[in-house]
């Protein structure tokens, strides 16, 4: 799982350039980009408002009232998401999924390979159009619950 953690860390660092954890703005930007990559639909104003409310509810839970979300919390959530959405849950499949997610949402200098930050939400690509976001969230919650009970 070292390779998965390494590429997940690269993705996380796009959101947390200071290394101090994610404040609300960076947390919001991260999950808006993840949601955009996983949803083929153009959201209505009402759906965007609902999505923001869901991200804000997650922020409240993840930040524990501290004003910042620790890296481990975000990495654990992204790892769970990756295992569910990769083709087979293998290390290779997880690495490919995260690589696809990065290509869809992050600007990278073509010559140096250096990450330059998020693409605009309009530029961000979709990587898994066959999934509905609710199905993904339900599946991740079920997977996380199954892991905790074992």
PDB file of C-alpha atoms in Angstrom:
ATOM      1  CA  UNK A   1       0.000   0.000   0.000  1.00  0.00           C
ATOM      2  CA  UNK A   2       3.078   2.261   0.031  1.00  0.00           C
ATOM      3  CA  UNK A   3       2.550   3.268  -3.575  1.00  0.00           C
ATOM      4  CA  UNK A   4      -1.082   4.181  -2.871  1.00  0.00           C
ATOM      5  CA  UNK A   5      -0.121   6.301   0.137  1.00  0.00           C
ATOM      6  CA  UNK A   6       2.619   8.037  -1.875  1.00  0.00           C
ATOM      7  CA  UNK A   7       0.342   9.097  -4.746  1.00  0.00           C
ATOM      8  CA  UNK A   8      -2.498   9.960  -2.329  1.00  0.00           C
ATOM      9  CA  UNK A   9      -0.045  12.199  -0.488  1.00  0.00           C
ATOM     10  CA  UNK A  10       0.793  13.970  -3.756  1.00  0.00           C
ATOM     11  CA  UNK A  11      -2.913  14.573  -4.370  1.00  0.00           C
ATOM     12  CA  UNK A  12      -3.443  15.764  -0.788  1.00  0.00           C
ATOM     13  CA  UNK A  13      -0.556  18.236  -1.056  1.00  0.00           C
ATOM     14  CA  UNK A  14      -2.395  20.097  -3.823  1.00  0.00           C
ATOM     15  CA  UNK A  15      -4.944  21.086  -1.172  1.00  0.00           C
ATOM     16  CA  UNK A  16      -2.545  21.508   1.754  1.00  0.00           C
ATOM     17  CA  UNK A  17       0.503  23.369   0.493  1.00  0.00           C
ATOM     18  CA  UNK A  18       1.450  24.597   3.990  1.00  0.00           C
ATOM     19  CA  UNK A  19       1.341  21.135   5.559  1.00  0.00           C
ATOM     20  CA  UNK A  20      -0.757  22.419   8.471  1.00  0.00           C
ATOM     21  CA  UNK A  21      -3.993  20.599   7.616  1.00  0.00           C
ATOM     22  CA  UNK A  22      -6.944  21.853   5.591  1.00  0.00           C
ATOM     23  CA  UNK A  23      -8.847  24.992   6.488  1.00  0.00           C
ATOM     24  CA  UNK A  24     -12.448  25.244   5.275  1.00  0.00           C
ATOM     25  CA  UNK A  25     -11.582  26.875   1.938  1.00  0.00           C
ATOM     26  CA  UNK A  26      -9.049  24.207   0.987  1.00  0.00           C
ATOM     27  CA  UNK A  27     -11.279  21.403   2.254  1.00  0.00           C
ATOM     28  CA  UNK A  28     -14.144  22.764   0.156  1.00  0.00           C
ATOM     29  CA  UNK A  29     -11.973  23.080  -2.947  1.00  0.00           C
ATOM     30  CA  UNK A  30     -10.637  19.520  -2.557  1.00  0.00           C
ATOM     31  CA  UNK A  31     -14.063  17.923  -2.259  1.00  0.00           C
ATOM     32  CA  UNK A  32     -15.644  20.083  -4.961  1.00  0.00           C
ATOM     33  CA  UNK A  33     -12.964  18.785  -7.336  1.00  0.00           C
ATOM     34  CA  UNK A  34     -13.404  15.172  -6.229  1.00  0.00           C
ATOM     35  CA  UNK A  35     -17.187  15.486  -6.635  1.00  0.00           C
ATOM     36  CA  UNK A  36     -16.791  17.059 -10.082  1.00  0.00           C
ATOM     37  CA  UNK A  37     -14.529  14.209 -11.217  1.00  0.00           C
ATOM     38  CA  UNK A  38     -17.014  11.593 -10.021  1.00  0.00           C
ATOM     39  CA  UNK A  39     -20.244  13.138 -11.328  1.00  0.00           C
ATOM     40  CA  UNK A  40     -21.134  13.339 -15.001  1.00  0.00           C
ATOM     41  CA  UNK A  41     -24.089  15.672 -14.439  1.00  0.00           C
ATOM     42  CA  UNK A  42     -24.079  19.440 -14.645  1.00  0.00           C
ATOM     43  CA  UNK A  43     -25.458  20.516 -11.284  1.00  0.00           C
ATOM     44  CA  UNK A  44     -28.410  22.844 -10.961  1.00  0.00           C
ATOM     45  CA  UNK A  45     -28.152  25.738  -8.510  1.00  0.00           C
ATOM     46  CA  UNK A  46     -30.188  23.713  -6.007  1.00  0.00           C
ATOM     47  CA  UNK A  47     -27.914  20.670  -6.418  1.00  0.00           C
ATOM     48  CA  UNK A  48     -24.809  22.847  -5.991  1.00  0.00           C
ATOM     49  CA  UNK A  49     -26.304  24.299  -2.815  1.00  0.00           C
ATOM     50  CA  UNK A  50     -27.064  20.771  -1.550  1.00  0.00           C
ATOM     51  CA  UNK A  51     -23.521  19.631  -2.381  1.00  0.00           C
ATOM     52  CA  UNK A  52     -22.060  22.601  -0.484  1.00  0.00           C
ATOM     53  CA  UNK A  53     -24.281  21.798   2.513  1.00  0.00           C
ATOM     54  CA  UNK A  54     -23.059  18.176   2.470  1.00  0.00           C
ATOM     55  CA  UNK A  55     -19.413  19.265   2.273  1.00  0.00           C
ATOM     56  CA  UNK A  56     -20.003  21.729   5.107  1.00  0.00           C
ATOM     57  CA  UNK A  57     -21.589  18.986   7.249  1.00  0.00           C
ATOM     58  CA  UNK A  58     -18.576  16.764   6.547  1.00  0.00           C
ATOM     59  CA  UNK A  59     -16.281  19.695   7.425  1.00  0.00           C
ATOM     60  CA  UNK A  60     -17.970  20.128  10.801  1.00  0.00           C
ATOM     61  CA  UNK A  61     -17.567  16.421  11.548  1.00  0.00           C
ATOM     62  CA  UNK A  62     -13.999  16.131  10.223  1.00  0.00           C
ATOM     63  CA  UNK A  63     -12.652  19.364  11.763  1.00  0.00           C
ATOM     64  CA  UNK A  64     -14.017  18.585  15.237  1.00  0.00           C
ATOM     65  CA  UNK A  65     -14.509  22.306  15.752  1.00  0.00           C
ATOM     66  CA  UNK A  66     -10.760  22.951  15.435  1.00  0.00           C
ATOM     67  CA  UNK A  67     -10.886  25.127  12.292  1.00  0.00           C
ATOM     68  CA  UNK A  68      -8.696  22.662  10.421  1.00  0.00           C
ATOM     69  CA  UNK A  69      -8.935  19.049   9.276  1.00  0.00           C
ATOM     70  CA  UNK A  70      -5.873  16.954   9.994  1.00  0.00           C
ATOM     71  CA  UNK A  71      -4.102  15.245   7.126  1.00  0.00           C
ATOM     72  CA  UNK A  72      -4.788  11.742   8.507  1.00  0.00           C
ATOM     73  CA  UNK A  73      -8.563  12.316   8.446  1.00  0.00           C
ATOM     74  CA  UNK A  74      -8.501  13.434   4.807  1.00  0.00           C
ATOM     75  CA  UNK A  75      -6.048  10.715   3.743  1.00  0.00           C
ATOM     76  CA  UNK A  76      -8.155   8.003   5.408  1.00  0.00           C
ATOM     77  CA  UNK A  77     -11.285   9.246   3.615  1.00  0.00           C
ATOM     78  CA  UNK A  78      -9.514   9.447   0.255  1.00  0.00           C
ATOM     79  CA  UNK A  79      -8.012   5.984   0.791  1.00  0.00           C
ATOM     80  CA  UNK A  80     -11.461   4.490   1.498  1.00  0.00           C
ATOM     81  CA  UNK A  81     -12.896   6.217  -1.576  1.00  0.00           C
ATOM     82  CA  UNK A  82     -10.003   4.949  -3.694  1.00  0.00           C
ATOM     83  CA  UNK A  83     -10.436   1.348  -2.592  1.00  0.00           C
ATOM     84  CA  UNK A  84     -14.146   1.411  -3.410  1.00  0.00           C
ATOM     85  CA  UNK A  85     -13.802   3.147  -6.778  1.00  0.00           C
ATOM     86  CA  UNK A  86     -10.681   1.520  -8.177  1.00  0.00           C
ATOM     87  CA  UNK A  87     -11.362  -1.305 -10.587  1.00  0.00           C
ATOM     88  CA  UNK A  88     -10.445  -4.095  -8.194  1.00  0.00           C
ATOM     89  CA  UNK A  89      -9.145  -2.585  -4.937  1.00  0.00           C
ATOM     90  CA  UNK A  90      -5.613  -3.741  -5.749  1.00  0.00           C
ATOM     91  CA  UNK A  91      -2.646  -1.452  -5.144  1.00  0.00           C
ATOM     92  CA  UNK A  92      -2.192  -1.047  -8.895  1.00  0.00           C
ATOM     93  CA  UNK A  93      -5.898  -0.279  -9.390  1.00  0.00           C
ATOM     94  CA  UNK A  94      -5.866   2.272  -6.562  1.00  0.00           C
ATOM     95  CA  UNK A  95      -2.781   4.005  -7.939  1.00  0.00           C
ATOM     96  CA  UNK A  96      -4.399   4.185 -11.393  1.00  0.00           C
ATOM     97  CA  UNK A  97      -7.601   5.655  -9.916  1.00  0.00           C
ATOM     98  CA  UNK A  98      -5.718   8.380  -8.020  1.00  0.00           C
ATOM     99  CA  UNK A  99      -3.599   9.118 -11.085  1.00  0.00           C
ATOM    100  CA  UNK A 100      -6.792   9.503 -13.137  1.00  0.00           C
ATOM    101  CA  UNK A 101      -8.283  11.723 -10.418  1.00  0.00           C
ATOM    102  CA  UNK A 102      -5.188  13.936 -10.418  1.00  0.00           C
ATOM    103  CA  UNK A 103      -5.150  14.224 -14.216  1.00  0.00           C
ATOM    104  CA  UNK A 104      -8.824  15.201 -14.145  1.00  0.00           C
ATOM    105  CA  UNK A 105      -8.561  17.854 -11.434  1.00  0.00           C
ATOM    106  CA  UNK A 106      -4.984  19.162 -11.148  1.00  0.00           C
ATOM    107  CA  UNK A 107      -2.819  21.335 -13.411  1.00  0.00           C
ATOM    108  CA  UNK A 108       0.645  19.856 -13.910  1.00  0.00           C
ATOM    109  CA  UNK A 109       3.542  21.494 -15.757  1.00  0.00           C
ATOM    110  CA  UNK A 110       4.036  19.329 -18.863  1.00  0.00           C
ATOM    111  CA  UNK A 111       7.809  19.827 -18.905  1.00  0.00           C
ATOM    112  CA  UNK A 112       8.702  19.499 -15.216  1.00  0.00           C
ATOM    113  CA  UNK A 113       5.789  17.387 -13.974  1.00  0.00           C
ATOM    114  CA  UNK A 114       5.397  19.849 -11.102  1.00  0.00           C
ATOM    115  CA  UNK A 115       1.902  20.276  -9.669  1.00  0.00           C
ATOM    116  CA  UNK A 116       0.635  23.814 -10.223  1.00  0.00           C
ATOM    117  CA  UNK A 117      -2.683  23.639  -8.364  1.00  0.00           C
ATOM    118  CA  UNK A 118      -6.315  22.867  -9.056  1.00  0.00           C
ATOM    119  CA  UNK A 119      -7.897  23.163 -12.460  1.00  0.00           C
ATOM    120  CA  UNK A 120     -10.957  25.386 -12.482  1.00  0.00           C
ATOM    121  CA  UNK A 121     -14.115  23.394 -11.793  1.00  0.00           C
ATOM    122  CA  UNK A 122     -15.156  24.104 -15.384  1.00  0.00           C
ATOM    123  CA  UNK A 123     -11.909  22.528 -16.678  1.00  0.00           C
ATOM    124  CA  UNK A 124     -11.989  19.526 -14.344  1.00  0.00           C
ATOM    125  CA  UNK A 125     -12.812  16.314 -16.173  1.00  0.00           C
ATOM    126  CA  UNK A 126     -15.112  13.453 -15.240  1.00  0.00           C
ATOM    127  CA  UNK A 127     -13.468  10.078 -14.679  1.00  0.00           C
ATOM    128  CA  UNK A 128     -16.339   7.833 -13.546  1.00  0.00           C
ATOM    129  CA  UNK A 129     -19.548   8.874 -15.281  1.00  0.00           C
ATOM    130  CA  UNK A 130     -21.342   5.586 -14.619  1.00  0.00           C
ATOM    131  CA  UNK A 131     -21.533   6.201 -10.845  1.00  0.00           C
ATOM    132  CA  UNK A 132     -24.037   8.455  -9.143  1.00  0.00           C
ATOM    133  CA  UNK A 133     -22.447  10.381  -6.233  1.00  0.00           C
ATOM    134  CA  UNK A 134     -25.008   9.032  -3.760  1.00  0.00           C
ATOM    135  CA  UNK A 135     -24.127   5.448  -4.737  1.00  0.00           C
ATOM    136  CA  UNK A 136     -20.459   6.177  -4.164  1.00  0.00           C
ATOM    137  CA  UNK A 137     -21.035   7.774  -0.774  1.00  0.00           C
ATOM    138  CA  UNK A 138     -23.308   4.926   0.328  1.00  0.00           C
ATOM    139  CA  UNK A 139     -20.737   2.364  -0.826  1.00  0.00           C
ATOM    140  CA  UNK A 140     -17.867   4.131   0.992  1.00  0.00           C
ATOM    141  CA  UNK A 141     -19.932   4.369   4.187  1.00  0.00           C
ATOM    142  CA  UNK A 142     -20.818   0.686   3.968  1.00  0.00           C
ATOM    143  CA  UNK A 143     -17.185  -0.255   3.326  1.00  0.00           C
ATOM    144  CA  UNK A 144     -15.962   1.902   6.232  1.00  0.00           C
ATOM    145  CA  UNK A 145     -18.624   0.443   8.512  1.00  0.00           C
ATOM    146  CA  UNK A 146     -17.694  -3.107   7.527  1.00  0.00           C
ATOM    147  CA  UNK A 147     -14.032  -2.403   8.245  1.00  0.00           C
ATOM    148  CA  UNK A 148     -14.758  -0.934  11.684  1.00  0.00           C
ATOM    149  CA  UNK A 149     -16.903  -3.914  12.711  1.00  0.00           C
ATOM    150  CA  UNK A 150     -14.272  -6.517  11.822  1.00  0.00           C
TER     151      UNK A 150
END
